[in-house]
Short mmCIF file of C-alpha atoms in Angstrom, two decimals:
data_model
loop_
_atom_site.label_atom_id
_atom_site.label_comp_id
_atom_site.label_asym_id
_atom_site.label_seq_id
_atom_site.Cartn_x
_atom_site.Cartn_y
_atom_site.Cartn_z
CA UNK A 1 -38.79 89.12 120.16
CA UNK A 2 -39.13 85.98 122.88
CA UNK A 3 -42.07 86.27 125.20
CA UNK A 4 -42.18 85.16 128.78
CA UNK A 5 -40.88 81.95 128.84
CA UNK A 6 -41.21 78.94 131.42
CA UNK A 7 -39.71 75.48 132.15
CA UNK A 8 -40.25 72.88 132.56
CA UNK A 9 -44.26 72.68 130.81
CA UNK A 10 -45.52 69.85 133.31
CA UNK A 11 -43.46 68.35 136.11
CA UNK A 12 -45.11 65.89 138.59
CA UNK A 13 -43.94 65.33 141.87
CA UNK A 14 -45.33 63.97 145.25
CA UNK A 15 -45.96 65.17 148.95
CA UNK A 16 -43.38 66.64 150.97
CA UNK A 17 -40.89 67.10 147.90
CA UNK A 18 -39.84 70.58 147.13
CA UNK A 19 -39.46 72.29 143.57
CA UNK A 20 -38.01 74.45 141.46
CA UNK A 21 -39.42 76.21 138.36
CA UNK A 22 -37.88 78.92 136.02
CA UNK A 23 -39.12 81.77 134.37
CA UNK A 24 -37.39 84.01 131.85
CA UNK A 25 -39.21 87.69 131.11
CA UNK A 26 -40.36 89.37 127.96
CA UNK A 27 -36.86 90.90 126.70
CA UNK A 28 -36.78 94.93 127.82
CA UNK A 29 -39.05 94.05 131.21
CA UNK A 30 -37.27 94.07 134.53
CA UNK A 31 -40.39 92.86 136.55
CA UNK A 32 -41.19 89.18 137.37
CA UNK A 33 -44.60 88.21 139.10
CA UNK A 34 -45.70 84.80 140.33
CA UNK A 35 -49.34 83.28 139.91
CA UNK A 36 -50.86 80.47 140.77
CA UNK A 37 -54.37 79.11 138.86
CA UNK A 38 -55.65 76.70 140.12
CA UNK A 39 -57.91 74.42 138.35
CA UNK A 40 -61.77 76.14 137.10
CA UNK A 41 -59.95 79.64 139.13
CA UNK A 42 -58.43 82.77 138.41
CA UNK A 43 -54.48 83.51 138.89
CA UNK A 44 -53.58 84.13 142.71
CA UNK A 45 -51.00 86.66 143.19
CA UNK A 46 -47.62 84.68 144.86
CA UNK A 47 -45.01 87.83 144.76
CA UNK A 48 -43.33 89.90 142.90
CA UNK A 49 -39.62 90.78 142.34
CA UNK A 50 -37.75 93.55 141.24
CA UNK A 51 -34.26 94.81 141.56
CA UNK A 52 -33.59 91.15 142.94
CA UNK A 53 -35.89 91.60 145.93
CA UNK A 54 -39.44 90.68 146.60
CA UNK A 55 -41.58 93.20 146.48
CA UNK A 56 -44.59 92.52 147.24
CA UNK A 57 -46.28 89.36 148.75
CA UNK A 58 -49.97 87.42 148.08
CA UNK A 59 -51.80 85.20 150.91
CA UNK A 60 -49.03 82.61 150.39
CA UNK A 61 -46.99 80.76 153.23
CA UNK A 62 -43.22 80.68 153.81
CA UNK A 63 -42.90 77.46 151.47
CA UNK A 64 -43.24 79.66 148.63
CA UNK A 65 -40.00 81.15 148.02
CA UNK A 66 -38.64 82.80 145.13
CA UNK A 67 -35.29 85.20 143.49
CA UNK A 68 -34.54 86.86 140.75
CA UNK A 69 -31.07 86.85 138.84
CA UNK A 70 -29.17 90.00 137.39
CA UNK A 71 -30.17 89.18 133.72
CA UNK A 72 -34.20 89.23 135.45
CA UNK A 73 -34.98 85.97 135.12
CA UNK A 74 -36.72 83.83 138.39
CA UNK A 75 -37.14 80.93 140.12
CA UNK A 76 -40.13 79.81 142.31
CA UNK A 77 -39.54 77.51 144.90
CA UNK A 78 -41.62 75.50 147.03
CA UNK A 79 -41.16 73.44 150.07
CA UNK A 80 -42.59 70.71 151.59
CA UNK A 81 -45.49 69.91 148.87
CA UNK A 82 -48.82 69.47 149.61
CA UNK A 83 -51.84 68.18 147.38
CA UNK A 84 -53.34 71.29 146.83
CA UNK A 85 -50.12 73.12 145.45
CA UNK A 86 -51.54 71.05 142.23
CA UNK A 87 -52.10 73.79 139.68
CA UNK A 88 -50.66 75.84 136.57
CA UNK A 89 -48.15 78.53 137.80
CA UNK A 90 -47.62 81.27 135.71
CA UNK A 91 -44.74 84.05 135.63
CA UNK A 92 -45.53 87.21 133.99
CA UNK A 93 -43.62 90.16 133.55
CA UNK A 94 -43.18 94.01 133.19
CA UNK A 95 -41.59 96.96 132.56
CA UNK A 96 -41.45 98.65 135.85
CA UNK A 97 -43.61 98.14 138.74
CA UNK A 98 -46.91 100.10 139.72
CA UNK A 99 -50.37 100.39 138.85
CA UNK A 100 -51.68 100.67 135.40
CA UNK A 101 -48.57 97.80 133.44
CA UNK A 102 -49.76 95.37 131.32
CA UNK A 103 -48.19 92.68 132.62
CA UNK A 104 -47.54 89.80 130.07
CA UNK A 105 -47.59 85.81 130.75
CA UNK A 106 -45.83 82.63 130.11
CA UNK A 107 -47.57 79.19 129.30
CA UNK A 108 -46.90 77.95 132.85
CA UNK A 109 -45.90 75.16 134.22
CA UNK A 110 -48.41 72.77 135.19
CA UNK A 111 -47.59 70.95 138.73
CA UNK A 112 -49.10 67.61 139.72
CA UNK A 113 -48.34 66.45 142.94
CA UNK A 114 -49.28 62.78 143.77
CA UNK B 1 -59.67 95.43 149.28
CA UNK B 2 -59.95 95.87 145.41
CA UNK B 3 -61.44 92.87 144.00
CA UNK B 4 -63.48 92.25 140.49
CA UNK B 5 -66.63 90.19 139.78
CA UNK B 6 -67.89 88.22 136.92
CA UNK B 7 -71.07 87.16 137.58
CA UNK B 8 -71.67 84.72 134.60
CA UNK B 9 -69.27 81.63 134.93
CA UNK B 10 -70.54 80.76 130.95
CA UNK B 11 -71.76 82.75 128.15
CA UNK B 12 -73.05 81.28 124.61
CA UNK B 13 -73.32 83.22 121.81
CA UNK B 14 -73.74 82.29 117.98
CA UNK B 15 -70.99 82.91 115.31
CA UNK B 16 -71.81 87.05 113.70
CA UNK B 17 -73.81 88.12 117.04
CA UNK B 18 -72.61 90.85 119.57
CA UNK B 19 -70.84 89.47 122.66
CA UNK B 20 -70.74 90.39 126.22
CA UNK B 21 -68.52 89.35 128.83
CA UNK B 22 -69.57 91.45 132.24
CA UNK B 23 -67.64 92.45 134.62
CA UNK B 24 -68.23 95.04 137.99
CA UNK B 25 -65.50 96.21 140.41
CA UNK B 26 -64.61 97.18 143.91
CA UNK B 27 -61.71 99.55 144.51
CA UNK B 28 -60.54 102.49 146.65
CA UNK B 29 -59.31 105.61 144.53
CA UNK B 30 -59.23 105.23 140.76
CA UNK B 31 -59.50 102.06 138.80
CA UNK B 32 -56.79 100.45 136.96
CA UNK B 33 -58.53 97.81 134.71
CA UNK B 34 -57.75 94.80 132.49
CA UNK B 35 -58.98 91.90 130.74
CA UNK B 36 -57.09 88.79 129.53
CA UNK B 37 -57.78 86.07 127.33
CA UNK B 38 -56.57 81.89 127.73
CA UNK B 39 -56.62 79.73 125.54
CA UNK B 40 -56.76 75.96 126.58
CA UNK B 41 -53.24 75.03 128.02
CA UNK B 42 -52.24 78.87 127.83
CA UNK B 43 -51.06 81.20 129.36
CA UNK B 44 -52.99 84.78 129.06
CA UNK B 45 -53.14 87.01 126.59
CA UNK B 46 -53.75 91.03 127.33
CA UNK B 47 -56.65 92.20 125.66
CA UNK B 48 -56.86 95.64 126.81
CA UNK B 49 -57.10 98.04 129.96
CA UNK B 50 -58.24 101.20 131.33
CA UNK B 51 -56.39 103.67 133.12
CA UNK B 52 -58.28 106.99 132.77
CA UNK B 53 -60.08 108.89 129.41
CA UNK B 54 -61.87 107.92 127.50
CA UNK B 55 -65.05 105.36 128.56
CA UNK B 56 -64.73 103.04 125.48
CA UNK B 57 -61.63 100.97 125.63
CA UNK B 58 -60.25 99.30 122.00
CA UNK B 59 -58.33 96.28 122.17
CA UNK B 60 -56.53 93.48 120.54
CA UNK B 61 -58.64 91.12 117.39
CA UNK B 62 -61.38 93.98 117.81
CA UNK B 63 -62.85 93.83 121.49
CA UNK B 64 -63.60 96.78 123.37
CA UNK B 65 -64.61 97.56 127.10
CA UNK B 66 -67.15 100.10 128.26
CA UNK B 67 -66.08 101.52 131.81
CA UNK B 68 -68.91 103.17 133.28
CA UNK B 69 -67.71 104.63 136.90
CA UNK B 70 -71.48 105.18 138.15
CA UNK B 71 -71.98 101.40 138.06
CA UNK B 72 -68.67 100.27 138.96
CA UNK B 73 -68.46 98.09 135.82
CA UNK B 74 -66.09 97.34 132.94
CA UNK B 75 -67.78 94.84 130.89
CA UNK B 76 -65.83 93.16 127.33
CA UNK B 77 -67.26 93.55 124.38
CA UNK B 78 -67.37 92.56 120.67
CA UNK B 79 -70.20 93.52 117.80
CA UNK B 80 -69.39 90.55 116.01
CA UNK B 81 -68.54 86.84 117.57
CA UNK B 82 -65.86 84.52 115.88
CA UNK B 83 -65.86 80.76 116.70
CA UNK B 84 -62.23 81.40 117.76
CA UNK B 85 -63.16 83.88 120.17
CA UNK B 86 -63.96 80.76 122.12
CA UNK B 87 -61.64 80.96 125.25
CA UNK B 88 -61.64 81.42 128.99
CA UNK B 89 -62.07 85.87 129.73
CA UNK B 90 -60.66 86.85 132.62
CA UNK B 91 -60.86 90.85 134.54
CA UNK B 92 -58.23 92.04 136.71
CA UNK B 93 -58.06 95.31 138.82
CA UNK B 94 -54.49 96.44 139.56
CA UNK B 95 -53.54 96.48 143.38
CA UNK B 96 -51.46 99.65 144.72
CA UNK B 97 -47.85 97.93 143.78
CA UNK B 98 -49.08 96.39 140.81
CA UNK B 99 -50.13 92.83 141.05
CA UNK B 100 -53.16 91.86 140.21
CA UNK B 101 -56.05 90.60 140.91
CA UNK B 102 -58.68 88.42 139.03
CA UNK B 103 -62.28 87.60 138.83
CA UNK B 104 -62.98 84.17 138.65
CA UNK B 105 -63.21 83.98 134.66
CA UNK B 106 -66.30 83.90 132.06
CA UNK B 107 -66.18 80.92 129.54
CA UNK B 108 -67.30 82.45 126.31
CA UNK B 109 -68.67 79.14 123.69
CA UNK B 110 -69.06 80.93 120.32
CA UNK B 111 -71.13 78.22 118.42
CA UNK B 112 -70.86 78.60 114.36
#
C-alpha cells in the first residue's frame, strides 16, 4: 500500500521563475493538503483541496496556486519566486476533511531558489 | 486562533530513561490533538492524537500523551528512551476545516 508520494525530491531554481511540484495521496484518501517547513520551523498550512476545489486557505499570497485531478492527486504551483520560498514542501493527505483526521505526509520536495 | 506551544526547542535524555516532550495549547471549543515525528530528510510520521476519552493517549513504537484539559497541555511521552527515538517531535492542534497547525518542534538527542 503506496504512501503519499512526491516529485521531484530537490529541484533548484532561481528568482522570478515559477514551479511546479506533484503530489500523489495515500491510496483510499481523497484529501490533499499543502505545507510549507521552512528551515529550523514547523509546517505552515498552504491549502487544502477536495472534490477538485480549494478548500481552505493559509496566510499565503496569490503566487501559491494549486489543483487537484479526478484520480486526487495535486500540483502546487508557484509564481514569481522569491528567496524565501526556499524550504521543504510537503503534501499530506486524508480521508475526508474535518477536525480530528490523521493526516499522513510525503518526503517533500526540497526547493532551493538561488 | 488555535495555536500549540513547545517550550523546549531541545531535550537530552540517556538511552533506558523516561522521556518528555511538552507541549500546551490554545483553542476555542474542544481540542483536536496530534503529534508527529521527522526523521532527518523526512517527511512526518503520525504518532498519535486525541480527540475526546480517555486522558492517556497510546501511540505508535510505544509513546503515549497525557492530555490534561485544566492545564491546557498534551505533553509526549515514553518510560523508556531508544537511541532511535532521536528525531525532530512536532504538536499540532486541528483548525475548524482540518488543517493544521504546528508548534515549532522539540529536538529529542537520546544519547546511548
Amino acid at each position: 500500500d503506496a504512501g503519499v508520494t512526491q516529485s521531484p525530491t530537490h529541484l533548484i531554481k532561481t528568482r522570478g521563475q515559477q514551479v511546479t511540484l506533484r503530489c500523489s495521496p495515500k491510496s483510499g484518501h481523497d484529501t490533499v493538503s499543502w505545507y510549507q517547513q521552512a528551515l529550523g520551523q514547523g509546517p505552515q498550512f498552504i491549502f487544502q483541496y477536495y472534490e477538485e476545489e480549494e478548500r481552505q486557505r493559509g496566510n499565503f499570497p496569490d503566487r501559491f496556486s494549486g489543483h487537484q485531478f479526478p484520480n486526487y492527486s495535486s500540483e502546487l504551483n508557484v509564481n514569481a519566486l522569491l528567496l524565501g520560498d526556499s524550504a521543504l514542501y510537503l503534501c499530506a493527505s486524508s480521508f475526508g476533511r474535518g477536525q480530528g483526521r490523521p493526516q499522513h505526509f510525503g518526503d517533500g520536495t526540497r526547493l532551493s531558489i538561488l | 486562533a488555535q495555536s500549540v506551544a513547545q517550550p523546549e526547542d531541545q531535550v537530552n535524555v540517556a538511552e533506558g530513561n523516561p522521556l518528555t516532550v511538552k507541549c500546551t495549547y490554545s483553542v476555542s471549543g474542544n481540542p483536536y490533538l496530534f503529534w508527529y515525528v521527522q526523521y532527518p530528510n523526512r517527511g512526518l510520521q503520525f504518532l498519535l492524537k486525541y480527540i475526546t476519552g480517555d486522558n492517556l493517549v497510546k501511540g505508535s513504537y510505544g509513546f503515549e500523551a497525557e492530555f490534561n484539559k485544566s492545564q491546557t497541555s498534551f505533553h509526549l511521552k515514553k518510560p523508556s528512551a531508544l537511541v532511535s527515538d532521536s528525531a525532530l517531535y512536532f504538536c499540532a492542534v486541528s483548525g475548524s476545516q482540518g488543517n493544521l497547525i504546528f508548534g515549532k518542534g522539540t529536538k529529542l538527542s537520546v544519547k546511548p
